[in-house]
Amino acid sequence: MAGRKPRARGGAPPGYRMRHDERWAAVTNQYGVPPPPRSALTLRLILATFGLLVCAAAAIVFALLDLPLPLILVAALLAVVAAVDLVVITRRKLHGEPG
């Protein structure tokens, strides 16, 4: 075993993965209560904006190319869903929800 580095006294070997108990202890406070979950609202805002732009552009391009109506409606419906999601995210951010 000439290639192995000696491990520090009481320390974990390189590449050691923590057990569940140790991971839990790393995320809990002094009373053993985990922090409240945080929503990734900013990421969701970016993804909803991207979805709105892409789906709205796709619906317009599909309509200009005279593609079948169901395809245009699906793209338009997804754009509406993204717009509603943007409204929900904006309201949650305005009410002070972190994320």
PDB file of C-alpha atoms in Angstrom:
ATOM      1  CA  MET A   1       0.000   0.000   0.000  1.00  0.00           C
ATOM      2  CA  ALA A   2       2.735   2.428  -0.920  1.00  0.00           C
ATOM      3  CA  GLY A   3       0.410   4.780  -2.856  1.00  0.00           C
ATOM      4  CA  ARG A   4      -1.968   5.543   0.007  1.00  0.00           C
ATOM      5  CA  LYS A   5      -1.679   8.708   2.024  1.00  0.00           C
ATOM      6  CA  PRO A   6      -1.864   8.339   5.785  1.00  0.00           C
ATOM      7  CA  ARG A   7      -5.110   9.594   7.182  1.00  0.00           C
ATOM      8  CA  ALA A   8      -5.209  12.258   9.867  1.00  0.00           C
ATOM      9  CA  ARG A   9      -6.000  11.024  13.339  1.00  0.00           C
ATOM     10  CA  GLY A  10      -9.781  10.922  13.712  1.00  0.00           C
ATOM     11  CA  GLY A  11     -10.317  12.283  10.216  1.00  0.00           C
ATOM     12  CA  ALA A  12     -12.058  10.672   7.311  1.00  0.00           C
ATOM     13  CA  PRO A  13     -10.088   9.084   4.481  1.00  0.00           C
ATOM     14  CA  PRO A  14     -10.011  10.917   1.126  1.00  0.00           C
ATOM     15  CA  GLY A  15     -13.173  10.320  -0.868  1.00  0.00           C
ATOM     16  CA  TYR A  16     -15.117   9.350   2.248  1.00  0.00           C
ATOM     17  CA  ARG A  17     -18.865   9.773   1.945  1.00  0.00           C
ATOM     18  CA  MET A  18     -20.783  10.869   5.021  1.00  0.00           C
ATOM     19  CA  ARG A  19     -23.380   8.586   6.490  1.00  0.00           C
ATOM     20  CA  HIS A  20     -26.989   9.699   6.718  1.00  0.00           C
ATOM     21  CA  ASP A  21     -26.637  10.669  10.395  1.00  0.00           C
ATOM     22  CA  GLU A  22     -23.668  12.914   9.685  1.00  0.00           C
ATOM     23  CA  ARG A  23     -25.387  14.593   6.732  1.00  0.00           C
ATOM     24  CA  TRP A  24     -28.460  15.177   8.888  1.00  0.00           C
ATOM     25  CA  ALA A  25     -26.365  16.675  11.661  1.00  0.00           C
ATOM     26  CA  ALA A  26     -24.729  19.008   9.137  1.00  0.00           C
ATOM     27  CA  VAL A  27     -28.071  20.550   8.103  1.00  0.00           C
ATOM     28  CA  THR A  28     -29.877  20.699  11.447  1.00  0.00           C
ATOM     29  CA  ASN A  29     -29.665  23.409  14.078  1.00  0.00           C
ATOM     30  CA  GLN A  30     -28.784  22.945  17.731  1.00  0.00           C
ATOM     31  CA  TYR A  31     -32.248  21.554  18.519  1.00  0.00           C
ATOM     32  CA  GLY A  32     -32.144  18.944  15.765  1.00  0.00           C
ATOM     33  CA  VAL A  33     -34.689  20.792  13.627  1.00  0.00           C
ATOM     34  CA  PRO A  34     -33.847  21.184   9.937  1.00  0.00           C
ATOM     35  CA  PRO A  35     -34.137  24.631   8.375  1.00  0.00           C
ATOM     36  CA  PRO A  36     -37.347  25.374   6.489  1.00  0.00           C
ATOM     37  CA  PRO A  37     -37.240  24.410   2.819  1.00  0.00           C
ATOM     38  CA  ARG A  38     -36.513  27.221   0.396  1.00  0.00           C
ATOM     39  CA  SER A  39     -38.133  27.565  -2.964  1.00  0.00           C
ATOM     40  CA  ALA A  40     -35.951  28.307  -5.961  1.00  0.00           C
ATOM     41  CA  LEU A  41     -38.179  31.142  -7.146  1.00  0.00           C
ATOM     42  CA  THR A  42     -35.483  32.945  -9.098  1.00  0.00           C
ATOM     43  CA  LEU A  43     -34.627  29.833 -11.093  1.00  0.00           C
ATOM     44  CA  ARG A  44     -38.318  29.187 -11.641  1.00  0.00           C
ATOM     45  CA  LEU A  45     -38.737  32.795 -12.823  1.00  0.00           C
ATOM     46  CA  ILE A  46     -35.937  32.393 -15.361  1.00  0.00           C
ATOM     47  CA  LEU A  47     -37.306  29.086 -16.643  1.00  0.00           C
ATOM     48  CA  ALA A  48     -40.865  30.422 -16.914  1.00  0.00           C
ATOM     49  CA  THR A  49     -39.643  33.474 -18.836  1.00  0.00           C
ATOM     50  CA  PHE A  50     -37.684  31.247 -21.197  1.00  0.00           C
ATOM     51  CA  GLY A  51     -40.707  28.991 -21.677  1.00  0.00           C
ATOM     52  CA  LEU A  52     -42.988  31.945 -22.363  1.00  0.00           C
ATOM     53  CA  LEU A  53     -40.649  33.395 -24.981  1.00  0.00           C
ATOM     54  CA  VAL A  54     -39.996  30.078 -26.717  1.00  0.00           C
ATOM     55  CA  CYS A  55     -43.621  28.926 -26.747  1.00  0.00           C
ATOM     56  CA  ALA A  56     -45.000  32.287 -27.867  1.00  0.00           C
ATOM     57  CA  ALA A  57     -42.424  32.491 -30.654  1.00  0.00           C
ATOM     58  CA  ALA A  58     -43.181  28.898 -31.661  1.00  0.00           C
ATOM     59  CA  ALA A  59     -46.930  29.595 -31.824  1.00  0.00           C
ATOM     60  CA  ILE A  60     -46.331  32.639 -34.027  1.00  0.00           C
ATOM     61  CA  VAL A  61     -43.920  30.792 -36.324  1.00  0.00           C
ATOM     62  CA  PHE A  62     -46.273  27.799 -36.544  1.00  0.00           C
ATOM     63  CA  ALA A  63     -49.147  30.110 -37.492  1.00  0.00           C
ATOM     64  CA  LEU A  64     -47.062  31.886 -40.149  1.00  0.00           C
ATOM     65  CA  LEU A  65     -46.005  28.545 -41.637  1.00  0.00           C
ATOM     66  CA  ASP A  66     -49.640  27.358 -41.782  1.00  0.00           C
ATOM     67  CA  LEU A  67     -48.919  24.289 -39.682  1.00  0.00           C
ATOM     68  CA  PRO A  68     -51.841  22.276 -38.245  1.00  0.00           C
ATOM     69  CA  LEU A  69     -54.038  24.147 -35.763  1.00  0.00           C
ATOM     70  CA  PRO A  70     -53.542  21.671 -32.867  1.00  0.00           C
ATOM     71  CA  LEU A  71     -49.798  22.327 -32.960  1.00  0.00           C
ATOM     72  CA  ILE A  72     -50.361  26.083 -32.800  1.00  0.00           C
ATOM     73  CA  LEU A  73     -52.833  25.671 -29.932  1.00  0.00           C
ATOM     74  CA  VAL A  74     -50.457  23.483 -27.919  1.00  0.00           C
ATOM     75  CA  ALA A  75     -47.660  26.055 -28.240  1.00  0.00           C
ATOM     76  CA  ALA A  76     -50.055  28.878 -27.337  1.00  0.00           C
ATOM     77  CA  LEU A  77     -51.415  26.941 -24.351  1.00  0.00           C
ATOM     78  CA  LEU A  78     -47.903  26.320 -23.032  1.00  0.00           C
ATOM     79  CA  ALA A  79     -47.170  30.041 -23.418  1.00  0.00           C
ATOM     80  CA  VAL A  80     -50.287  30.834 -21.359  1.00  0.00           C
ATOM     81  CA  VAL A  81     -49.229  28.359 -18.664  1.00  0.00           C
ATOM     82  CA  ALA A  82     -45.794  30.005 -18.502  1.00  0.00           C
ATOM     83  CA  ALA A  83     -47.420  33.452 -18.247  1.00  0.00           C
ATOM     84  CA  VAL A  84     -49.639  32.311 -15.363  1.00  0.00           C
ATOM     85  CA  ASP A  85     -46.592  30.824 -13.650  1.00  0.00           C
ATOM     86  CA  LEU A  86     -44.801  34.167 -14.017  1.00  0.00           C
ATOM     87  CA  VAL A  87     -47.716  35.907 -12.299  1.00  0.00           C
ATOM     88  CA  VAL A  88     -47.681  33.412  -9.426  1.00  0.00           C
ATOM     89  CA  ILE A  89     -43.907  33.713  -8.993  1.00  0.00           C
ATOM     90  CA  THR A  90     -44.049  37.508  -9.061  1.00  0.00           C
ATOM     91  CA  ARG A  91     -46.782  37.602  -6.416  1.00  0.00           C
ATOM     92  CA  ARG A  92     -44.817  35.246  -4.160  1.00  0.00           C
ATOM     93  CA  LYS A  93     -41.642  37.333  -4.545  1.00  0.00           C
ATOM     94  CA  LEU A  94     -43.548  40.582  -3.839  1.00  0.00           C
ATOM     95  CA  HIS A  95     -44.905  39.081  -0.631  1.00  0.00           C
ATOM     96  CA  GLY A  96     -41.334  38.563   0.557  1.00  0.00           C
ATOM     97  CA  GLU A  97     -40.857  34.864   0.012  1.00  0.00           C
ATOM     98  CA  PRO A  98     -37.127  34.124  -0.257  1.00  0.00           C
ATOM     99  CA  GLY A  99     -35.704  32.264  -3.162  1.00  0.00           C
TER     100      GLY A  99
END
